[in-house]
Coordinates of C-alpha atoms in Angstrom, one line a residue:
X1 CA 0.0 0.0 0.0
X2 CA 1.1 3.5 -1.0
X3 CA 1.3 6.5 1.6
X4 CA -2.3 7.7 0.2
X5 CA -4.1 7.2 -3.3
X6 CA -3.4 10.8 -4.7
X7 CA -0.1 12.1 -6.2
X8 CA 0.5 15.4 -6.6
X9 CA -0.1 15.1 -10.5
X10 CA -3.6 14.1 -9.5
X11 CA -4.6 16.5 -7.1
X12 CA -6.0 18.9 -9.0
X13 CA -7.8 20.3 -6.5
X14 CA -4.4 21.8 -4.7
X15 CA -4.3 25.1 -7.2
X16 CA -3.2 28.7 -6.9
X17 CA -6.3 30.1 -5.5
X18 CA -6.5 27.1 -2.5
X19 CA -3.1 28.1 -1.4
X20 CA -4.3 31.8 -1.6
X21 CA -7.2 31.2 0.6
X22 CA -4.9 29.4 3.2
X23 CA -2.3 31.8 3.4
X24 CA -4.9 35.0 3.5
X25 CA -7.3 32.9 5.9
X26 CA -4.1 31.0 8.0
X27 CA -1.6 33.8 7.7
X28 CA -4.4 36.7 8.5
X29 CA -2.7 38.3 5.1
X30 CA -6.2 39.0 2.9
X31 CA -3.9 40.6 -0.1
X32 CA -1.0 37.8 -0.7
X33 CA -0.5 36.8 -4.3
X34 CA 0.7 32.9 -4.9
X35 CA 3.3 33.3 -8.2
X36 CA 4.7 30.2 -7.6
X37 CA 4.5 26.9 -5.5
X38 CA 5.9 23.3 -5.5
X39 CA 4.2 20.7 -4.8
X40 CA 5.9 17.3 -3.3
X41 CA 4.9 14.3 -1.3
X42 CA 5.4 14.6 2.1
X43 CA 6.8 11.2 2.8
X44 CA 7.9 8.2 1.3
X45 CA 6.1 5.1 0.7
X46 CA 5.3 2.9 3.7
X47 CA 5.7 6.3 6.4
X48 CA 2.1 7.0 6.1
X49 CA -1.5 5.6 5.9
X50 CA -4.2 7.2 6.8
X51 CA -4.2 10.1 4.3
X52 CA -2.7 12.0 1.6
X53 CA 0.5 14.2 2.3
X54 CA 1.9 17.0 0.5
X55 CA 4.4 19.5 0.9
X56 CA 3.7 23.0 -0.8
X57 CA 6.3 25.5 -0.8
X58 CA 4.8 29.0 -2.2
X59 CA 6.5 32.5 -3.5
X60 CA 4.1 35.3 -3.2
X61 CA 4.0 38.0 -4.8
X62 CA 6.1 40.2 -1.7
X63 CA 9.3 37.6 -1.4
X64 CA 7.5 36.2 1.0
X65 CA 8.5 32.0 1.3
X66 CA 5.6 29.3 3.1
X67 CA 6.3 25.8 3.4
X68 CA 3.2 23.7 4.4
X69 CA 1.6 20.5 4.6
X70 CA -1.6 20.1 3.2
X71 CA -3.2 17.3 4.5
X72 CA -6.1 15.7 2.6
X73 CA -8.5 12.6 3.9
X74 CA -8.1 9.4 2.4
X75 CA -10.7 9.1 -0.8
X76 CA -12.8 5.9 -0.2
X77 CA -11.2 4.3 -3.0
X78 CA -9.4 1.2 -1.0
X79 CA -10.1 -0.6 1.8
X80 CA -8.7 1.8 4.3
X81 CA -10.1 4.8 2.9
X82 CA -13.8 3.1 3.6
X83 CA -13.2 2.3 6.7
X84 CA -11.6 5.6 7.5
X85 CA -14.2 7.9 5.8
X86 CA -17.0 6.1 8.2
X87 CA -14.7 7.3 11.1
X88 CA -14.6 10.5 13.5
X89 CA -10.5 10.4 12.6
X90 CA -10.0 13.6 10.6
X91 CA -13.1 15.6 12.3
X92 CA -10.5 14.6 15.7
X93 CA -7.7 16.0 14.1
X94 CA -9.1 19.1 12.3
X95 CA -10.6 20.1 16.1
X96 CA -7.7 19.1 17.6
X97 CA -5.4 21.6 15.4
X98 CA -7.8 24.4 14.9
X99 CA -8.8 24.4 18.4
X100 CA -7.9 22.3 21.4
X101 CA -4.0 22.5 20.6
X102 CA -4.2 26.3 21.0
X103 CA -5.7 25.8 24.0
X104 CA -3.1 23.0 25.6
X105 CA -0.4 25.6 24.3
X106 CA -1.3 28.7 25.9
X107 CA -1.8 26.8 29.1
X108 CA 2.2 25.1 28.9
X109 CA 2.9 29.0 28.3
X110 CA 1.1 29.5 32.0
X111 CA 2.9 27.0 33.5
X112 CA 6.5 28.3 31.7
X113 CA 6.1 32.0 30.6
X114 CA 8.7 31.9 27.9
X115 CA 9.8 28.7 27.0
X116 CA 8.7 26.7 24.5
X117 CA 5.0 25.3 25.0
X118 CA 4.5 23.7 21.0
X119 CA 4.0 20.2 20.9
X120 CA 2.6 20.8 17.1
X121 CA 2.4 22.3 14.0
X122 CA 1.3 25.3 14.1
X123 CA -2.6 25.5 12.5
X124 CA -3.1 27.6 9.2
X125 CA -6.4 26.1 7.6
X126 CA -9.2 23.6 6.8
X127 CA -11.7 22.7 5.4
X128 CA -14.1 19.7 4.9
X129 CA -11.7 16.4 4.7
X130 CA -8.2 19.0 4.7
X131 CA -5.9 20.7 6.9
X132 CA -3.1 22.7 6.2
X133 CA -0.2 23.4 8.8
X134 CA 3.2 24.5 9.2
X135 CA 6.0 21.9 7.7
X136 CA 8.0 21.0 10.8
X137 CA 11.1 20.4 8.5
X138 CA 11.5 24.3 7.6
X139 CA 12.1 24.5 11.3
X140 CA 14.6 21.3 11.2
X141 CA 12.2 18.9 12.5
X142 CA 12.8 15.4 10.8
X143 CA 11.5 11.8 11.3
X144 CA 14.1 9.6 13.0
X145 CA 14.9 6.0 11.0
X146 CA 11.4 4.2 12.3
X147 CA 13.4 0.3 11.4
X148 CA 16.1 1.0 13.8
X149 CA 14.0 2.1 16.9
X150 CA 14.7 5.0 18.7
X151 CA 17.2 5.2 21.6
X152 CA 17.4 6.4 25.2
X153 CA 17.9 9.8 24.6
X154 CA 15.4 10.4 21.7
X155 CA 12.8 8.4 24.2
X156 CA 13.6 10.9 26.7
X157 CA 12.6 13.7 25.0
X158 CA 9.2 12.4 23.9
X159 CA 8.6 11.3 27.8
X160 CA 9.2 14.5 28.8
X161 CA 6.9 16.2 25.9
X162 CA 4.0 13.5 26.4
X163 CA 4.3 14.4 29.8
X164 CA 3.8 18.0 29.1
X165 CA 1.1 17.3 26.6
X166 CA -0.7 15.2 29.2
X167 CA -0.9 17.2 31.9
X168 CA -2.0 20.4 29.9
X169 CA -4.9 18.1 28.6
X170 CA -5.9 17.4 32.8
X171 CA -6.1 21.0 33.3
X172 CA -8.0 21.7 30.0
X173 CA -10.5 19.1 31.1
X174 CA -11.2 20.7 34.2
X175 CA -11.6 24.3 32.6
X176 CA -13.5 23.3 29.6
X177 CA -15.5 19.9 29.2
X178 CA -17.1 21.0 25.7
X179 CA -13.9 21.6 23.7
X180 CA -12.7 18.0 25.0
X181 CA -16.3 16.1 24.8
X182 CA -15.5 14.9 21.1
X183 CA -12.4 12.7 22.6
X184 CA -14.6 11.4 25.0
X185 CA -15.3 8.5 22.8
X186 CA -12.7 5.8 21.7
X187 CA -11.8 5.8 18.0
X188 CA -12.4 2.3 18.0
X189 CA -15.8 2.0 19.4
X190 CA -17.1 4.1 16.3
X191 CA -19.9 1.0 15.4
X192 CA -20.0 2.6 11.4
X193 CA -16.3 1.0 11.4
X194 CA -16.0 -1.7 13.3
X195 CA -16.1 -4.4 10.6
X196 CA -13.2 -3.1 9.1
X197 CA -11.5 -2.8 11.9
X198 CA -12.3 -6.0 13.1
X199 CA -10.6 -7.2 9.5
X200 CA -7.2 -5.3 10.3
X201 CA -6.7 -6.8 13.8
X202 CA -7.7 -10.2 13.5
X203 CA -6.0 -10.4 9.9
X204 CA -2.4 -9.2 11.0
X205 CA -2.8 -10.9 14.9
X206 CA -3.7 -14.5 12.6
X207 CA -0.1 -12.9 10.2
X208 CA 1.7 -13.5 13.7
X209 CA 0.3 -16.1 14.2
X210 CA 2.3 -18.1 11.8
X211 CA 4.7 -16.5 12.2
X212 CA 5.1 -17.6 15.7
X213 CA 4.4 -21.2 15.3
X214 CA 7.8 -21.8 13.3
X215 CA 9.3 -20.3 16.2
X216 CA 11.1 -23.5 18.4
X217 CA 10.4 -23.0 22.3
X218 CA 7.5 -20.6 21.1
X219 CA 4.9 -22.3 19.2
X220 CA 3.9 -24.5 21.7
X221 CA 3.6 -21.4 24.1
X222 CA 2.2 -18.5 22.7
X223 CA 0.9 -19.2 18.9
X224 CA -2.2 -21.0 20.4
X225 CA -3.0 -18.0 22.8
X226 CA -2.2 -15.8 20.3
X227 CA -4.8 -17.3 17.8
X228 CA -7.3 -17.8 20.6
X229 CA -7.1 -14.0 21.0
X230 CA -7.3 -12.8 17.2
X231 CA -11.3 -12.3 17.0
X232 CA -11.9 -10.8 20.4
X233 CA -9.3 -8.3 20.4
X234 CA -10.5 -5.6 19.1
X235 CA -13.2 -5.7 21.6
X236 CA -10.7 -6.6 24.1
X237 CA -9.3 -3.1 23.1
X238 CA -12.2 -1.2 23.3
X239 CA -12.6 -2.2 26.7
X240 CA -9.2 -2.1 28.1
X241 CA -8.9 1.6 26.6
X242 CA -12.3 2.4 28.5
X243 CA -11.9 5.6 30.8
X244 CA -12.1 4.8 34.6
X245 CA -13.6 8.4 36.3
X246 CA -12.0 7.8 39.2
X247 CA -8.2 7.8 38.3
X248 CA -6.2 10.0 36.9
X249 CA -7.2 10.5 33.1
X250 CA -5.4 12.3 30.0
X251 CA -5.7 13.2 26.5
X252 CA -4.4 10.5 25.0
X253 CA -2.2 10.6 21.3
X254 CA -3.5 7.2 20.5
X255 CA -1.2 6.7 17.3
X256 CA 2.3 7.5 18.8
X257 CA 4.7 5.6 17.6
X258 CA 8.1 6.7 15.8
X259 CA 6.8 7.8 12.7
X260 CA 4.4 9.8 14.2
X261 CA 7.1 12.1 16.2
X262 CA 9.5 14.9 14.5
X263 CA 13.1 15.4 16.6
X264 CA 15.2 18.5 15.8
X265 CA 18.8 17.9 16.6
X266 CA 22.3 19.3 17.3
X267 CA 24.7 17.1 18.4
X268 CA 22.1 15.0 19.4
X269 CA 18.0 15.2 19.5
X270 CA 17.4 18.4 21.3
X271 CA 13.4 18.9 20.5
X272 CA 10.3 17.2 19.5
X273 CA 7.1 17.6 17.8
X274 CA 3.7 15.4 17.6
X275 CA 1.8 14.7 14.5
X276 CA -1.1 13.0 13.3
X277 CA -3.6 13.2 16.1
X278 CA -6.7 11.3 14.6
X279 CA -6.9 8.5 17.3
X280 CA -7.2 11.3 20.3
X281 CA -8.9 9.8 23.5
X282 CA -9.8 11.1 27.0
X283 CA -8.5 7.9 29.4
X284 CA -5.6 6.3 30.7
X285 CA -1.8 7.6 30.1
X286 CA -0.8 4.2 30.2
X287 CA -2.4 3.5 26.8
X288 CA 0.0 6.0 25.1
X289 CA 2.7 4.6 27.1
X290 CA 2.2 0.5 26.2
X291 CA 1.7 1.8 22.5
X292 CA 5.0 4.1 22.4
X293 CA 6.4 1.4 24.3
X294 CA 5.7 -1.5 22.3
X295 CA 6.2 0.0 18.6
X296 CA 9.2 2.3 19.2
X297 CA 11.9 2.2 20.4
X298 CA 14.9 0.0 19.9
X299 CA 15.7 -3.1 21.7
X300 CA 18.1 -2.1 24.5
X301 CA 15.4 1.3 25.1
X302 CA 12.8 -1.7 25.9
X303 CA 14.9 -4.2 27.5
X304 CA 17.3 -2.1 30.0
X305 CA 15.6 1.6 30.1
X306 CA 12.4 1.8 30.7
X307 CA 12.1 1.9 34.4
X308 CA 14.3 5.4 34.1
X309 CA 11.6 6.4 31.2
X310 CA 8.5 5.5 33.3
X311 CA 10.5 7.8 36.0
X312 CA 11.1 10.9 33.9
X313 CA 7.8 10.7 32.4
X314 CA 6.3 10.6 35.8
X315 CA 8.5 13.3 37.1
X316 CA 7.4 15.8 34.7
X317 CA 3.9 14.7 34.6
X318 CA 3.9 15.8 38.8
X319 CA 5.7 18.9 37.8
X320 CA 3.8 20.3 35.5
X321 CA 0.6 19.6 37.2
X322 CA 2.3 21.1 40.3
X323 CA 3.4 24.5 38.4
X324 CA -0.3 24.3 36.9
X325 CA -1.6 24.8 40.1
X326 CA -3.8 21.4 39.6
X327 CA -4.4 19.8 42.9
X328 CA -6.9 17.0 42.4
X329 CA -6.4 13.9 41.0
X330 CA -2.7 12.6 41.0
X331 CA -0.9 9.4 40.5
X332 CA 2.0 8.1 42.2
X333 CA 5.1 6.2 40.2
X334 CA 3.7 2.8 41.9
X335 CA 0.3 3.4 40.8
X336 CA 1.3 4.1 37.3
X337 CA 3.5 0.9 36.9
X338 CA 0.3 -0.5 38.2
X339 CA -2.1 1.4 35.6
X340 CA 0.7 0.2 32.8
X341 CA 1.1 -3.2 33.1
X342 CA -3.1 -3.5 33.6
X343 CA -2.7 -2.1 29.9
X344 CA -0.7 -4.6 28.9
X345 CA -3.1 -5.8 26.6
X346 CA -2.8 -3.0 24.4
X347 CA 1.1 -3.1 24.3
X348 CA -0.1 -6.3 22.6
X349 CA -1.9 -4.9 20.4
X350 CA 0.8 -2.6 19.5
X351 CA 3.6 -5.5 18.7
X352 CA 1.0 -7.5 16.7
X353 CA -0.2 -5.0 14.7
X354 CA 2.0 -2.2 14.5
X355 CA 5.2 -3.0 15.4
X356 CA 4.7 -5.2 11.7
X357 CA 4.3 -1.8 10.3
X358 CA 7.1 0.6 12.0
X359 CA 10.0 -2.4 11.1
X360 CA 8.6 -3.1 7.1
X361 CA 11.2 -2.1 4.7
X362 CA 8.4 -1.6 2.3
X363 CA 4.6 -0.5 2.5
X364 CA 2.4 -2.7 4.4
X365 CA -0.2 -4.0 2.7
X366 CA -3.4 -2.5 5.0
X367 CA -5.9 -2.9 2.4
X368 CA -5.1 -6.8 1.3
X369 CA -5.9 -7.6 5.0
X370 CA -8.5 -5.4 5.2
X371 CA -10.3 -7.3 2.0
X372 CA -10.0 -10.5 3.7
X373 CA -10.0 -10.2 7.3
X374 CA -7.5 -13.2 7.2
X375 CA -3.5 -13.8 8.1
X376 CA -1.7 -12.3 4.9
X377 CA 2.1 -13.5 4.2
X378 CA 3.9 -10.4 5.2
X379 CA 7.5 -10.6 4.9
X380 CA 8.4 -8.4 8.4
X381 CA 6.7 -10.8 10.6
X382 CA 9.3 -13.2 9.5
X383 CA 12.3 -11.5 10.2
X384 CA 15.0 -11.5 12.4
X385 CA 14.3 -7.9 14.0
X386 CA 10.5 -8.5 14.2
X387 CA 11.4 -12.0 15.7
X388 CA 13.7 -11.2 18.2
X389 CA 11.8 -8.0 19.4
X390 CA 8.2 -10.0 19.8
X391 CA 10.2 -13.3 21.6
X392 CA 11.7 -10.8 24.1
X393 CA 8.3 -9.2 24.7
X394 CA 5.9 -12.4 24.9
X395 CA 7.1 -13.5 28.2
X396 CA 6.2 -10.3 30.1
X397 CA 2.8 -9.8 28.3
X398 CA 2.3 -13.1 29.7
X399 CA 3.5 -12.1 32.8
X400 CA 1.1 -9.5 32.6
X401 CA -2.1 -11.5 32.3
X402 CA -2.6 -11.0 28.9
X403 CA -3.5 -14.2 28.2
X404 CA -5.4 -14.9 31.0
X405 CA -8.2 -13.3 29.3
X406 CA -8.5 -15.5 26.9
X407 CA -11.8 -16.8 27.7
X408 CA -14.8 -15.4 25.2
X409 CA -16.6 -12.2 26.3
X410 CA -20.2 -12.1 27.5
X411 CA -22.7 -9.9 25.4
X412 CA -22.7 -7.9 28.4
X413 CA -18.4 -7.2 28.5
X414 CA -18.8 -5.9 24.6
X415 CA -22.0 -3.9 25.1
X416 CA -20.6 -1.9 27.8
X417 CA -16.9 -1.6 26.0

């Protein structure tokens, strides 16, 4: 699967007078004149799925120079798109940038008058099934190598920014439950799309599968609890990411994994940015933190450092509720190890079905599972990387009770998910 089904060639509908209604509408400039722009895809084949990216850079008519992404909604062409286009994703996102990310940045400016408080690109424009934003890399910001995982001190930075970006979300709640009501609802509980999304996890979980079962000292272990999971899990899922009103709840990312993170660097990663916030959801931090965890970073990150990552994330996370002046719900360090690995199940989630994804050396082929709803030969699964990162992570999922919950669930259990 390509990174959308448009190519700039085709999109016909990205013209002179578009980018003249996003710079005079985005840049609060009513008289700019477009004389020329370039249009280029974003990213490469196999760093994107869920919709169409371009990079624009325009000359106007002053000497002024904007670079922008313009991103467009997938077209319900394939498999993806369908499902997709039935989905609250993009009306998420389009909110999320024209609204509730001013709103979490002007309260990390409370907390830290001066420093920086953007954990995104800065908003310019939308419209039905479009937004256009800032591009990141004019300001330096770049994707890291998703194949090679990321290490300690790229990990660092994102705990510290999802930290950040969590705790602003606590205090929004508190001041202002209508601009956070749409997240209120999980992404994957939307009922118009569940078939398809049944398709996707079940396919790629049945992919591992066999995978697994040529695995010696694994086949007989897991690949039977593995398959026994594949048609439940999505509702396993749904429920597992279900908010509990009595802890300690955030604004989830929902989609964070490598590709969806932008470092700057000198010497080194020195600053980070968010994108793609289509998944957003008002519940647990640990879901962000089993899915960032399972998908991203590189093998000695997950095997040696994440007790100092759970600390730093936690540290900040007190801080910056602390300097916000919140003093309701908190969480201690114990009781977030606790909320974490009682998420384990969606850290599963995120090595069956997207960890495939982040280590493919090509595009991953979303829509041929999502036609079938069956296991797919994808290459990935079958590598050493994929192999080696999955065996080490099996044993602690089990650990974890994962598989305990193997057992169907009543009417009642999906109902209420």
């Amino acid at each position: 699967m390509t990174s959308g089904s448009e190519t700039p060639s085709t999109a016909k509908w990205l013209h002179k007078k578009f980018l003249e209604t996003v710079l005079r509408k985005g840049d609060n400039t009513p008289t700019l004149k477009v004389t020329s722009y370039d249009v280029k895809p974003a990213v490469g084949k196999g760093d994107n799925y869920t919709s169409d990216l371009y990079r624009v850079k325009i000359h106007t008519a002053d000497g002024k120079v904007f670079n922008l992404i313009v991103k467009k909604e997938l077209a319900a062409e394939g498999e993806l798109g369908k499902v997709l286009q039935k989905s609250s994703a993009f009306l998420r996102e389009t909110h999320m940038y024209r609204s509730a990310a001013v709103r979490l940045a002007n309260i990390l400016q409370e907390m830290s008058p001066g420093e920086c408080s953007q954990f995104a690109a800065r908003y310019l424009y939308s419209c039905p099934g479009t937004i256009v934003m800032q591009d990141l890399r004019a300001e330096g910001f770049k994707m890291a190598e998703r194949r090679q995982g990321l290490d300690f001190s790229h990990c660092l930075l994102v705990m510290r920014m999802l930290a950040r970006f969590h705790a602003a979300s606590v205090v929004l709640h508190d001041r202002d439950l209508e601009t956070m009501s749409l997240y209120d609802k999980n992404f994957f509980s939307d009922p118009e799309m569940k078939e398809g999304l049944q398709k996707f996890v079940s396919g790629t979980f049945r992919t591992v599968v066999k995978a697994v079962q040529t695995w010696p000292g694994f086949a007989d272990r897991y690949a039977g609890k593995l398959d026994a999971l594949a048609d439940s899990m999505l509702d396993r899922i749904i429920q597992v990411s279900q908010r509990d009103d009595t802890a300690l709840n955030v604004l989830i990312h929902g989609d964070l994994w490598v590709n969806n993170i932008l470092f700057r660097y000198s010497d080194g990663p020195v600053d980070v940015r968010f994108v793609d916030f289509q998944l957003l959801h008002f519940t647990s931090p640990a879901i962000d933190l089993q899915y960032f965890f399972s998908t991203s970073p590189c093998e000695d990150v997950r095997e040696n450092h994440l007790d100092s990552l759970m600390k730093e994330y936690h540290n900040t996370l007190c801080e910056c509720l602390n300097a916000m002046g919140y003093s309701h719900k908190h969480i201690t360090l114990e009781d977030l190890w606790k909320e974490y690995n009682n998420k384990a199940l969606y850290g599963l989630f995120g090595a069956c079905c997207v960890l495939p994804i982040v280590l493919a050396d090509k595009g991953f082929d979303i829509d041929a599972i999502l036609k079938s709803g069956i296991g797919e030969e994808i290459e990935v699964v079958n590598g050493d990387t994929y192999k080696k990162a999955l065996q080490r992570m099996l044993p602690k999922f089990e650990e974890d009770g994962v598989f305990r919950s193997g057992e169907s669930l009543s009417t009642d259990e999906v109902q209420n998910a």
